[in-house]
Short mmCIF file of C-alpha atoms in Angstrom, two decimals:
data_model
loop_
_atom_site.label_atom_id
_atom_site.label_comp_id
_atom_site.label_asym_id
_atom_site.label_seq_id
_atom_site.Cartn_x
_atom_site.Cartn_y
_atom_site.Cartn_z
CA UNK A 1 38.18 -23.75 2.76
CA UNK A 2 40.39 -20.73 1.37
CA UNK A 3 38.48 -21.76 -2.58
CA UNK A 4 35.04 -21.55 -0.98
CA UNK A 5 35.53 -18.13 0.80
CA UNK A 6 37.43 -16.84 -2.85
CA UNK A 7 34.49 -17.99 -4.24
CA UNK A 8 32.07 -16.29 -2.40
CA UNK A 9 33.80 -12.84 -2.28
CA UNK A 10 33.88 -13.22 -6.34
CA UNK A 11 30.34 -14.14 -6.43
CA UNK A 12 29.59 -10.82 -4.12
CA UNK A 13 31.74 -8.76 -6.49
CA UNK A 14 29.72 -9.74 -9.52
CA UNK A 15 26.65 -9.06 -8.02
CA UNK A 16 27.92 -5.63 -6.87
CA UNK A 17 29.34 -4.99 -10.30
CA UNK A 18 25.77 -5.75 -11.68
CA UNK A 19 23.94 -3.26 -9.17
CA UNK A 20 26.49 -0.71 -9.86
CA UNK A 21 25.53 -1.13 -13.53
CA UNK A 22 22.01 -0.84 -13.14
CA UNK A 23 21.57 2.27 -10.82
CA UNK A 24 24.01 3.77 -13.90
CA UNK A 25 21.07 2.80 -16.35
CA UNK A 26 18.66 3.40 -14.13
CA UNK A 27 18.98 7.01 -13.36
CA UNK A 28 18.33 7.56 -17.10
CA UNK A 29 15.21 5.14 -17.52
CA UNK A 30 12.24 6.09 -16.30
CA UNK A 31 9.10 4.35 -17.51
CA UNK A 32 5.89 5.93 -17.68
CA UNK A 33 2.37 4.92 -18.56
CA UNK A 34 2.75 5.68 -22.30
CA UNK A 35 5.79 4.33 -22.07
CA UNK A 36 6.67 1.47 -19.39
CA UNK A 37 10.41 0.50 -18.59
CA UNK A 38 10.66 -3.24 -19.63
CA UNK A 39 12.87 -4.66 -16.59
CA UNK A 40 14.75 -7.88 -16.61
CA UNK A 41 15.70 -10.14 -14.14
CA UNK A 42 17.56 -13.60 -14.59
CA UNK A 43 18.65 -15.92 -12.38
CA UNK A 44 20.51 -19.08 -12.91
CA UNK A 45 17.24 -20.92 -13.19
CA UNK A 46 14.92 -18.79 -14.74
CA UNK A 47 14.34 -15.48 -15.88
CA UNK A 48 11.62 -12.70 -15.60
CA UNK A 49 10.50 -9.79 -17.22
CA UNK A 50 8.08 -6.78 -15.72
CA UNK A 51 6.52 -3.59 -17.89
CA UNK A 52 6.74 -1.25 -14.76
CA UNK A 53 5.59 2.62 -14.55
CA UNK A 54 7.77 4.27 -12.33
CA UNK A 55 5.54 7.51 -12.32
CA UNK A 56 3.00 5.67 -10.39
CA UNK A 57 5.05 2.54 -9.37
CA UNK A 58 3.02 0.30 -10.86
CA UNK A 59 3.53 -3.32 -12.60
CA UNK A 60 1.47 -3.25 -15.68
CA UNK A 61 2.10 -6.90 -16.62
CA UNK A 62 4.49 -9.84 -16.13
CA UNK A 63 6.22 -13.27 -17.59
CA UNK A 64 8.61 -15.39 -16.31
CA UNK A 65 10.11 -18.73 -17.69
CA UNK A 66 8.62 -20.02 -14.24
CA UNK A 67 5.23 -20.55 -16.05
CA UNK A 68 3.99 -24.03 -16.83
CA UNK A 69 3.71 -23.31 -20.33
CA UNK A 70 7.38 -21.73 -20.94
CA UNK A 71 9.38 -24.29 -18.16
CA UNK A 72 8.80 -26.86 -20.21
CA UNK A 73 10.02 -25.31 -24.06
CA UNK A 74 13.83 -25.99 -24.77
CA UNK A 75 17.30 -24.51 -23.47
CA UNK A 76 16.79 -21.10 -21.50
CA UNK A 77 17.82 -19.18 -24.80
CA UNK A 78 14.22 -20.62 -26.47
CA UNK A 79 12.64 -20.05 -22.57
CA UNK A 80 13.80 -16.89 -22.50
CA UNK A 81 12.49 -15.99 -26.26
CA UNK A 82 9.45 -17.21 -25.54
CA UNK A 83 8.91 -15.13 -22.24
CA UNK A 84 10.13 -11.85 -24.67
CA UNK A 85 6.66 -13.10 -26.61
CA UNK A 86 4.72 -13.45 -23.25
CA UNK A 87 5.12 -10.20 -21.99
CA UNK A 88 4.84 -8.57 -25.25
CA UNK A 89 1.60 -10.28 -25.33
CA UNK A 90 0.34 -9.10 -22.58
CA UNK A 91 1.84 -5.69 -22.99
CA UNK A 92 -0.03 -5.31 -26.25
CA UNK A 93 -3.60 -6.44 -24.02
CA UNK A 94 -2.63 -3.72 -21.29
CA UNK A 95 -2.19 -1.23 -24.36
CA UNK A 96 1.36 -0.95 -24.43
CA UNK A 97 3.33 -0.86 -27.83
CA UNK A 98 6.46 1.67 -26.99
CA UNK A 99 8.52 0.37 -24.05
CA UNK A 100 11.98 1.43 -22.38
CA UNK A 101 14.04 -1.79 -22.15
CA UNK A 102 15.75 -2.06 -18.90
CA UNK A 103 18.21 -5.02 -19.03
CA UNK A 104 18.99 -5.14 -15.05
CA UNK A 105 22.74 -4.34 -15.00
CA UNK A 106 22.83 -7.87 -17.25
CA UNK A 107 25.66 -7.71 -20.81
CA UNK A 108 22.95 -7.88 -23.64
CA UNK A 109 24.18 -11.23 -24.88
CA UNK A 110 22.32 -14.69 -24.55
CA UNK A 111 19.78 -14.80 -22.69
CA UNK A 112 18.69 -11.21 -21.87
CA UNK A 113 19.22 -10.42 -26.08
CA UNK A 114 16.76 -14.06 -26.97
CA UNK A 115 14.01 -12.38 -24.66
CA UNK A 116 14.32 -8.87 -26.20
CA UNK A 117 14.60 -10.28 -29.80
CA UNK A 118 11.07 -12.54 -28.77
CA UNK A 119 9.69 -9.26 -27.48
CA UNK A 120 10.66 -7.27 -30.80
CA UNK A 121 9.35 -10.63 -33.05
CA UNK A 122 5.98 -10.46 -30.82
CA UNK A 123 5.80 -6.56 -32.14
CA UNK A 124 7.07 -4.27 -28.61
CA UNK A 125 9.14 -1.68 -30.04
CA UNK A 126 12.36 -0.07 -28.34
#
């Protein structure tokens, strides 16, 4: 019982650790229409990514590695990449080129870095 219960207050510590990164990065990103904040969010399953303006708190477009299309492409490094093409995809048909990227409080290693590298590939530039 005592490894479950050390188990959960470490898993509640990371995720605090994580939210207490991203307010740090957040209160100096601020996406705009010109310029949208690329946000990413991964869980141990899949991950997502958003083009948001905060000016007017809108989502200007979406992808996640929860589509049919991307669930079923390799590991969730090559999932991930291809969702960094996705979004820059649909950035480029909302008329987005610039973006801010806003990796969530996340290390930019793995799979956060594979969907930012697909985004840059797909032409997005940050």
């Amino acid at each position: 019982m005592l490894g479950i219960q050390k188990k959960l207050a470490m898993q509640l510590t990371k995720l605090k650790r994580r939210k207490r990164i991203h307010s740090r990065v957040r209160k100096n990103i601020s996406g705009t229409a010109a310029r949208p904040r690329l946000n990413v969010f991964r869980s141990n399953k899949f991950i997502y990514a958003q083009l948001i303006d905060d000016v007017t708190g809108v989502t200007l477009a979406q992808a996640s590695s929860f589509e049919a299309a991307i669930a079923q492409e390799g590991n969730k490094a090559a999932q991930s990449a291809a969702v960094g093409k996705l979004i820059a995809e649909r950035a480029k048909a909302a008329g987005v080129s610039n973006v801010l990227f806003d990796r969530g409080g996340y290390l930019f290693h793995g799979r956060v870095k594979a969907l930012a590298n697909g985004a840059r590939e797909a032409g997005l530039k940050f």
